[in-house]
Amino acid sequence: MNAIAQAEPSATVAGSAPATPIVRTRGIHKVYGGTVHALKDINLEFKRGELTSLLGPSGCGKTTLLKIIAGLLEPTEGEVEVNGKPVTGPGPERAFVFQDFALMPWATVLRNAAFGLELQGVNRSEREERARHYVNEVGLSGFEDKYPHELSGGMRQRVGLARALAVDADVLLMDEPFSAVDEQTRRKFQEDLIHLRERENKTFILVTHSIEEAVYLSDRIVLLSPRPGRVGQVIDPEIERKGDPDAIRRAPEYLDLTDEIWRGLREYVE
Amino acid sequence: MYIRGIYVPQFVALLFWVVVWEIVGQFELLMLFPPFSEVVVAIGDVVTSPSFVDAAALTAYCYLAGLFLAVVVGISLGLLMGLVPAADKLLNMWINIFLSAPLSALVPVIMILFGMGQPTVIVTVFMFAVWIIALDARAGVQHVSTSLKEMALSFGASRTQRLKIILLSALPEILAGIRLGVIRGVKGVVIGQLLVSIIGVGALFSLYSQNFLMGHFWALILILFAFALSLAELIGRLEQRVEYYAGARH
Amino acid sequence: MTKTDTVPSAIAGGVTGGAMTRFAQMPVFWRLLSLALFFGAWELAGQSNFNAAFPTFTETFAAFVEMVLDGSMGAAYLRTIEPLIVGLAFSLGVGVAAGVAMGLRRDVEFLTLPIFITMQAAPMAALIPLITFVYGVGLASKVLAVVFLAMPVITINSYKAVRNVPGSLLDMTRSFMGSRWQQITRIILPAASPMMFAGIRLGVAEGFSGVVLAELLITPTGIGDLITYHRSVANFGHMYATIVSIVAFAVIAVSLLYHLETKLFRPEKRGQ
């Protein structure tokens, strides 16, 4: 069964993985313009090698929280720690995947994928070789010399993913990465992400508003409630993800949990 | 803008430049600029002179007449181009040519065709304003959402009703075009009178420069600038009131 | 303009009319037709003699050929082009730099933006008589006329272009720990360049306006002299030919600039 724990400061849930936390947030508050309370007292731990989803209705501050972890926004109060060190800004151990892809329209797929390395000053042949590897990894080989406008939305997001993988960060922060992608592409992308996790030993933090997506992909789901954004529940779905990815969508645990989360979130929508 | 946490309003920047102008003028650093105080005094002089009142009336008349023509013709042209593809293909090139052409070079032609008087100035205003209005109206009509047009059709709207829907939903672009036309029209009314030079502010400019009245010259320029800026501001406000429903579209 | 006609040519024009229909769908066809209609209307209007000062298209064209052959056109352009190029080069350098600086720094924006907004909205041509009044009738006045008209639009567009760079691209460089310098050179400037170039094209068009105005108002030299002279001796064909030539020159210069921009700076648009 699924272990469901009420939110409490640094909730550690007895799970199967003996993982240690790699990202930790302590008492995060975010207030916009002195009046809008976007986040309130967020205490979370993200374990190494796990995929955690931040799930909630729009306006619950989940993207704000992700950007605070990324170091792109500063919290009004509180602190983020990565590998035990407090975050003061973006760092090499974290890589961000953007909702709107954030690709440079004037650059090819290869240059876009290599851009993180380019900013680090890696020389051209090396960064292109590494970018080529990850472009291949995300299933875009043969498209290296195309420009973003020649690609579909799903393919563009794969470029964004390749760029984040290429810098070899420990933590991948994904901001609604599949929201601008059509349903079929989205499913394929989710399956590929499960495969990718088997090959790459990374920690993922994923923002999503899709219950199905969160249950399908996550080792842990953090439910955020809106206005002000607070941690509502932390859920550890125990779903077997080895084998056929399609089977997950038929598993009773998957269906039950989706239903249960929906019943919990319903009150915020009405 | 905040300087060390203290809010500094925008007019402070203008005040800064006025002070710089005054200093430049007082110490005669640049021949172009007489002291600002001198210009301010001259404004009173210029505004109260009878020739200024005449010039202002003439300028306003020519400007409004030319602009009215430009709006009517521009919107009609834009509608035509937006709705009839063949007209669009024929006219588009010319609209773009006239948009990037040095229109001042055409004023001598307008002068010999319409004489050295008001009609020339009116036509100049028209020529400066009409093309951008037509182009924006065309863009507005072409960007009306297909589903809105299909909605009108499926609910059995008549031809005039459909045209009304198209016009209303193209309104934000049309107004943007008119705003640009208003600004270009001011340039037209000034350039027209400068080149004709025997009527309106053109005559005043010649008078002031023949008598070396720098302060008066600048006073007239400042009045014209203020006129242009207030017009642009006014139409910008109007535009914002229309944008509230355009926001739903973009 | 970019709309493609989806009517199959076989239906629209039949089997034999296929080639003609296909030609009719090409922009070149419409351009030629458009030109032909315009010049045809001009010719007819000229022949109707509605105004003694309105020559026919053929008269104008003949005058143009004559002026090219006797060298007066070439000489006039040589005179006109000098202040134009000097003025545009100055406007480009200072305008782009000022616009980018305003886009990047709030304090620069606070201080200088009001000036450029005023310059762009105001009839700067009114300053031309004043310039003459102060700097005389030489090259300096004409260069200043070009700068006054061309620079505001170049500056304002560069400023807006920098401000309109998508926030997620800026966040992206930050998240991959790019320095401010890297952010400016690799993201902001390339992302801003299309709008900057649009401003430069508008500025070049304004520059042409400025130099012609200066030559008409300040001192009859170059193209302005050609226009004024032929008008004074009622050589209307020659006068029209000069005006059409400068308009055409400006339009061609602006579209050449656009092609150059596409070729040099827009790799994603090449080969389409």
Short mmCIF file of C-alpha atoms in Angstrom, two decimals, chain A residues 7-149:
data_model
loop_
_atom_site.label_atom_id
_atom_site.label_comp_id
_atom_site.label_asym_id
_atom_site.label_seq_id
_atom_site.Cartn_x
_atom_site.Cartn_y
_atom_site.Cartn_z
CA ALA A 7 3.31 16.96 6.37
CA GLU A 8 5.66 17.70 9.19
CA PRO A 9 8.97 19.48 9.26
CA SER A 10 11.50 17.40 7.34
CA ALA A 11 9.15 14.51 6.98
CA THR A 12 11.10 11.36 6.50
CA VAL A 13 8.98 8.52 5.39
CA ALA A 14 10.03 4.99 5.93
CA GLY A 15 10.59 3.78 2.39
CA SER A 16 12.54 1.12 0.60
CA ALA A 17 15.44 3.34 -0.49
CA PRO A 18 18.16 4.07 2.04
CA ALA A 19 18.78 7.38 0.26
CA THR A 20 20.23 10.46 1.94
CA PRO A 21 18.77 13.92 1.31
CA ILE A 22 20.62 15.91 -1.35
CA VAL A 23 18.34 18.96 -1.30
CA ARG A 24 16.76 20.32 1.83
CA THR A 25 14.54 23.34 2.28
CA ARG A 26 14.16 24.97 5.67
CA GLY A 27 11.30 27.29 6.54
CA ILE A 28 10.95 28.77 3.08
CA HIS A 29 8.62 31.76 2.85
CA LYS A 30 8.11 33.78 -0.28
CA VAL A 31 6.16 37.02 -0.29
CA TYR A 32 5.71 39.00 -3.49
CA GLY A 33 5.40 42.75 -3.25
CA GLY A 34 4.85 42.68 0.48
CA THR A 35 1.31 41.31 0.21
CA VAL A 36 1.08 38.14 -1.88
CA HIS A 37 2.09 35.18 0.22
CA ALA A 38 3.19 32.65 -2.39
CA LEU A 39 4.92 30.11 -0.14
CA LYS A 40 4.59 29.53 3.57
CA ASP A 41 6.95 27.52 5.74
CA ILE A 42 8.15 24.91 3.29
CA ASN A 43 10.29 22.22 4.95
CA LEU A 44 11.19 19.40 2.61
CA GLU A 45 13.90 16.87 1.95
CA PHE A 46 14.67 15.49 -1.45
CA LYS A 47 16.55 12.20 -1.45
CA ARG A 48 19.45 11.40 -3.71
CA GLY A 49 18.47 9.43 -6.78
CA GLU A 50 14.77 9.93 -6.30
CA LEU A 51 12.21 11.66 -8.46
CA THR A 52 10.03 14.00 -6.45
CA SER A 53 7.01 15.76 -7.91
CA LEU A 54 5.71 19.07 -6.64
CA LEU A 55 2.02 18.75 -7.40
CA GLY A 56 -0.74 21.27 -6.97
CA PRO A 57 -3.28 23.49 -8.66
CA SER A 58 -2.11 26.64 -10.43
CA GLY A 59 -1.21 29.43 -8.05
CA CYS A 60 0.13 27.15 -5.33
CA GLY A 61 3.68 28.44 -5.80
CA LYS A 62 5.21 25.20 -7.02
CA THR A 63 7.22 26.89 -9.78
CA THR A 64 8.30 29.56 -7.29
CA LEU A 65 9.58 26.84 -4.99
CA LEU A 66 11.47 25.17 -7.83
CA LYS A 67 13.05 28.47 -8.86
CA ILE A 68 14.07 29.09 -5.26
CA ILE A 69 15.75 25.68 -5.16
CA ALA A 70 17.41 26.54 -8.48
CA GLY A 71 18.72 29.78 -7.00
CA LEU A 72 16.88 31.84 -9.61
CA LEU A 73 14.66 33.42 -6.96
CA GLU A 74 15.53 34.37 -3.43
CA PRO A 75 13.24 33.25 -0.64
CA THR A 76 11.89 35.99 1.60
CA GLU A 77 12.77 33.79 4.54
CA GLY A 78 14.38 30.40 5.00
CA GLU A 79 17.15 28.50 3.35
CA VAL A 80 17.85 25.85 0.75
CA GLU A 81 20.70 23.42 1.19
CA VAL A 82 22.22 21.33 -1.54
CA ASN A 83 24.73 18.69 -0.47
CA GLY A 84 24.73 20.31 2.94
CA LYS A 85 25.73 23.72 1.63
CA PRO A 86 23.36 26.70 1.61
CA VAL A 87 22.25 27.92 -1.79
CA THR A 88 23.08 31.52 -2.70
CA GLY A 89 22.43 31.28 -6.42
CA PRO A 90 22.52 28.82 -9.30
CA GLY A 91 25.18 26.14 -8.97
CA PRO A 92 26.86 23.45 -11.08
CA GLU A 93 25.16 20.65 -9.16
CA ARG A 94 21.71 21.78 -10.32
CA ALA A 95 20.36 22.06 -13.89
CA PHE A 96 17.03 23.53 -14.92
CA VAL A 97 14.58 22.41 -17.60
CA PHE A 98 12.24 25.22 -18.59
CA GLN A 99 8.53 25.07 -19.21
CA ASP A 100 8.83 27.12 -22.41
CA PHE A 101 12.07 25.29 -23.34
CA ALA A 102 14.19 28.51 -23.32
CA LEU A 103 16.03 27.56 -26.50
CA MET A 104 17.96 30.09 -28.53
CA PRO A 105 16.12 30.34 -31.86
CA TRP A 106 19.28 31.35 -33.68
CA ALA A 107 21.30 28.31 -32.58
CA THR A 108 21.20 24.71 -33.79
CA VAL A 109 20.07 21.79 -31.65
CA LEU A 110 23.70 20.90 -31.01
CA ARG A 111 24.70 24.38 -29.91
CA ASN A 112 21.62 24.69 -27.73
CA ALA A 113 22.37 21.35 -26.08
CA ALA A 114 26.00 22.37 -25.57
CA PHE A 115 25.16 25.85 -24.26
CA GLY A 116 25.55 25.02 -20.59
CA LEU A 117 29.03 23.71 -21.33
CA GLU A 118 29.76 26.70 -23.56
CA LEU A 119 29.04 28.99 -20.61
CA GLN A 120 31.43 26.95 -18.48
CA GLY A 121 34.16 27.54 -21.04
CA VAL A 122 34.51 23.93 -22.18
CA ASN A 123 36.30 23.90 -25.54
CA ARG A 124 34.28 23.42 -28.67
CA SER A 125 35.16 19.88 -29.69
CA GLU A 126 34.69 18.50 -26.20
CA ARG A 127 31.40 20.21 -25.52
CA GLU A 128 30.02 19.21 -28.90
CA GLU A 129 31.02 15.63 -28.32
CA ARG A 130 29.26 15.57 -24.96
CA ALA A 131 26.22 17.39 -26.32
CA ARG A 132 26.05 14.94 -29.21
CA HIS A 133 25.99 12.08 -26.73
CA TYR A 134 23.05 13.52 -24.83
CA VAL A 135 21.19 14.61 -27.97
CA ASN A 136 21.40 10.96 -28.90
CA GLU A 137 20.40 9.93 -25.38
CA VAL A 138 17.15 11.92 -25.54
CA GLY A 139 16.37 10.43 -28.95
CA LEU A 140 17.23 13.32 -31.24
CA SER A 141 20.18 11.95 -33.21
CA GLY A 142 20.01 13.18 -36.78
CA PHE A 143 18.55 16.52 -35.70
CA GLU A 144 21.80 18.08 -34.47
CA ASP A 145 21.92 20.73 -37.18
CA LYS A 146 18.25 21.68 -37.12
CA TYR A 147 16.98 24.93 -35.62
CA PRO A 148 14.35 24.98 -32.84
CA HIS A 149 11.58 26.28 -35.10
#
